[in-house]
CSV table of C-alpha atoms in Angstrom, one decimal:
chain,number,residue,atom,x,y,z
I,227,UNK,CA,123.4,77.3,109.2
I,228,UNK,CA,119.9,75.5,109.5
I,229,UNK,CA,119.7,74.1,113.0
I,230,UNK,CA,116.4,72.8,112.8
I,231,UNK,CA,113.5,71.9,110.2
I,232,UNK,CA,109.6,71.8,110.7
I,233,UNK,CA,108.0,69.1,108.3
I,234,UNK,CA,105.5,67.0,107.3
I,235,UNK,CA,105.7,63.1,107.3
I,236,UNK,CA,102.4,61.1,106.8
I,237,UNK,CA,100.1,62.5,109.3
I,238,UNK,CA,102.7,63.9,111.8
I,239,UNK,CA,104.3,67.4,111.5
I,240,UNK,CA,107.6,66.9,113.2
I,241,UNK,CA,110.1,69.5,114.3
I,242,UNK,CA,113.8,68.1,114.3
I,243,UNK,CA,116.7,69.9,115.9
I,244,UNK,CA,120.2,69.1,114.6
I,245,UNK,CA,121.6,68.6,118.0
I,246,UNK,CA,119.5,65.6,118.8
I,247,UNK,CA,121.6,62.4,118.1
I,248,UNK,CA,118.3,60.9,116.6
I,249,UNK,CA,117.7,63.7,114.2
I,250,UNK,CA,116.6,62.8,110.6
I,251,UNK,CA,115.9,64.6,107.6
I,252,UNK,CA,113.2,64.0,104.7
I,253,UNK,CA,114.6,63.2,101.8
I,254,UNK,CA,112.7,63.0,98.1
I,255,UNK,CA,113.5,60.0,96.4
I,256,UNK,CA,113.2,59.6,92.6
I,257,UNK,CA,110.4,57.7,93.0
I,258,UNK,CA,108.5,60.6,94.7
I,259,UNK,CA,108.1,59.0,98.0
I,260,UNK,CA,110.0,60.5,101.3
I,261,UNK,CA,112.7,58.6,103.2
I,262,UNK,CA,113.9,59.4,106.5
I,263,UNK,CA,117.6,59.7,106.7
I,264,UNK,CA,120.0,60.6,109.6
I,265,UNK,CA,121.1,64.0,109.5
I,266,UNK,CA,124.6,64.4,109.4
I,267,UNK,CA,126.9,62.7,112.0
I,268,UNK,CA,127.8,64.2,115.9
I,269,UNK,CA,130.7,63.4,118.0
I,270,UNK,CA,130.6,59.9,119.5
I,271,UNK,CA,128.3,58.7,116.8
I,272,UNK,CA,129.7,55.3,115.3
I,273,UNK,CA,130.5,55.7,111.7
I,274,UNK,CA,133.0,57.0,109.1
I,275,UNK,CA,131.1,59.8,107.6
I,276,UNK,CA,132.1,63.6,108.4
I,277,UNK,CA,131.1,64.6,111.8
I,278,UNK,CA,129.1,67.7,110.8
I,279,UNK,CA,125.5,68.0,109.8
I,280,UNK,CA,126.2,70.5,106.8
I,281,UNK,CA,128.2,70.5,103.3
I,282,UNK,CA,129.7,73.7,102.1
I,283,UNK,CA,128.9,74.3,98.5
I,284,UNK,CA,132.3,75.6,97.5
I,285,UNK,CA,133.8,72.3,99.4
I,286,UNK,CA,131.8,70.0,97.2
I,287,UNK,CA,133.0,71.8,94.2
I,288,UNK,CA,136.5,71.3,95.5
I,289,UNK,CA,136.0,67.8,95.6
I,290,UNK,CA,136.3,67.3,99.7
I,291,UNK,CA,133.3,65.1,99.5
I,292,UNK,CA,134.2,62.9,96.5
I,293,UNK,CA,135.2,60.2,98.7
I,294,UNK,CA,131.7,59.9,100.1
I,295,UNK,CA,130.1,59.4,96.6
I,296,UNK,CA,128.0,62.5,97.3
I,297,UNK,CA,124.3,62.4,95.6
I,298,UNK,CA,122.5,65.7,95.7
I,299,UNK,CA,118.9,65.4,97.2
I,300,UNK,CA,115.9,67.4,97.8
I,301,UNK,CA,114.8,68.0,101.3
I,302,UNK,CA,111.1,68.8,101.5
I,303,UNK,CA,110.5,71.1,104.7
I,304,UNK,CA,107.9,73.6,105.5
I,305,UNK,CA,110.5,75.8,107.1
I,306,UNK,CA,113.8,76.0,108.6
I,307,UNK,CA,115.3,77.3,111.7
I,308,UNK,CA,118.4,79.5,111.6
I,309,UNK,CA,120.0,81.3,114.8
I,310,UNK,CA,121.3,84.6,114.6
I,311,UNK,CA,124.6,86.1,116.0
I,312,UNK,CA,123.3,86.3,119.4
I,313,UNK,CA,121.5,82.9,119.4
I,314,UNK,CA,118.4,83.9,118.8
I,315,UNK,CA,116.2,81.3,116.7
I,316,UNK,CA,114.2,82.7,113.6
I,317,UNK,CA,111.9,80.4,111.4
I,318,UNK,CA,112.1,80.8,107.5
I,319,UNK,CA,109.1,79.3,105.6
I,320,UNK,CA,109.7,77.7,102.0
I,321,UNK,CA,107.4,78.4,99.1
I,322,UNK,CA,105.3,75.6,97.5
I,323,UNK,CA,107.7,73.9,95.4
I,324,UNK,CA,111.0,74.9,97.2
I,325,UNK,CA,113.5,72.5,98.8
I,326,UNK,CA,116.7,72.8,101.0
I,327,UNK,CA,119.4,71.0,98.6
I,328,UNK,CA,121.0,68.1,100.4
I,329,UNK,CA,123.9,66.0,99.9
I,330,UNK,CA,123.6,62.1,100.7
I,331,UNK,CA,127.1,60.7,101.6
I,332,UNK,CA,127.6,56.9,101.7
I,333,UNK,CA,130.6,54.7,102.9
I,334,UNK,CA,129.9,51.0,103.0
I,335,UNK,CA,126.4,50.7,104.6
I,336,UNK,CA,126.4,54.3,106.3
I,337,UNK,CA,124.3,56.8,104.7
I,338,UNK,CA,123.6,60.4,106.1
I,339,UNK,CA,122.3,63.6,104.7
I,340,UNK,CA,123.8,66.8,104.9
I,341,UNK,CA,122.3,70.3,104.5
I,342,UNK,CA,124.2,71.8,101.2
I,343,UNK,CA,125.2,75.5,102.6
I,344,UNK,CA,126.3,78.7,100.7
I,345,UNK,CA,127.3,82.2,101.9
I,346,UNK,CA,124.6,84.4,102.5
I,347,UNK,CA,122.8,87.2,100.3
I,348,UNK,CA,124.5,90.9,101.1
I,349,UNK,CA,121.5,91.7,103.5
I,350,UNK,CA,121.6,88.3,105.5
I,351,UNK,CA,125.3,88.2,106.0
I,352,UNK,CA,124.9,90.7,109.0
I,353,UNK,CA,122.5,88.0,110.6
I,354,UNK,CA,123.9,84.3,109.5
I,355,UNK,CA,127.2,83.2,108.3
I,356,UNK,CA,125.9,80.2,106.4
I,357,UNK,CA,122.5,79.8,104.7
I,358,UNK,CA,120.8,76.4,103.6
I,359,UNK,CA,121.0,76.2,99.7
I,360,UNK,CA,117.0,76.6,98.2
I,361,UNK,CA,116.4,74.8,95.0
I,362,UNK,CA,113.3,75.0,92.9
I,363,UNK,CA,111.0,71.9,91.9
I,364,UNK,CA,112.0,71.8,88.4
I,365,UNK,CA,115.7,71.9,88.9
I,366,UNK,CA,117.7,69.0,88.1
I,367,UNK,CA,119.1,67.3,91.5
I,368,UNK,CA,121.6,65.3,89.9
I,369,UNK,CA,124.1,68.2,90.0
I,370,UNK,CA,125.1,70.8,92.6
I,371,UNK,CA,123.9,73.2,90.2
I,372,UNK,CA,125.6,76.7,90.4
């Protein structure tokens, strides 16, 4: 379910894990810059946005996120971490020009980004129940493309 990411921000290379209440994700802006935005919301954190770090693609299409004015964004990371069914962490590298798709949700002044997840490919389904959606550089990010 993408429990951690590894990315470069300026001169720093950061490893961020979702359980950390200060976790942020890098988001590629329309101007081509990187902005760090809070990764989801955890229990006991203030706010009104959903308490999770992920958004299922089918729930986005079903309209469950509409009240949060969802905007698709690209999350530029070098790699992401998934835990297998036995709880063992595995890191997966992205190729140049690939991004994790994110959903930027808004309510009032609150802004948080959620990792968009999909059902894994058949061979990966034995290991992971959900997989982050990876998009290519040229894909439009204005829509949650099927």
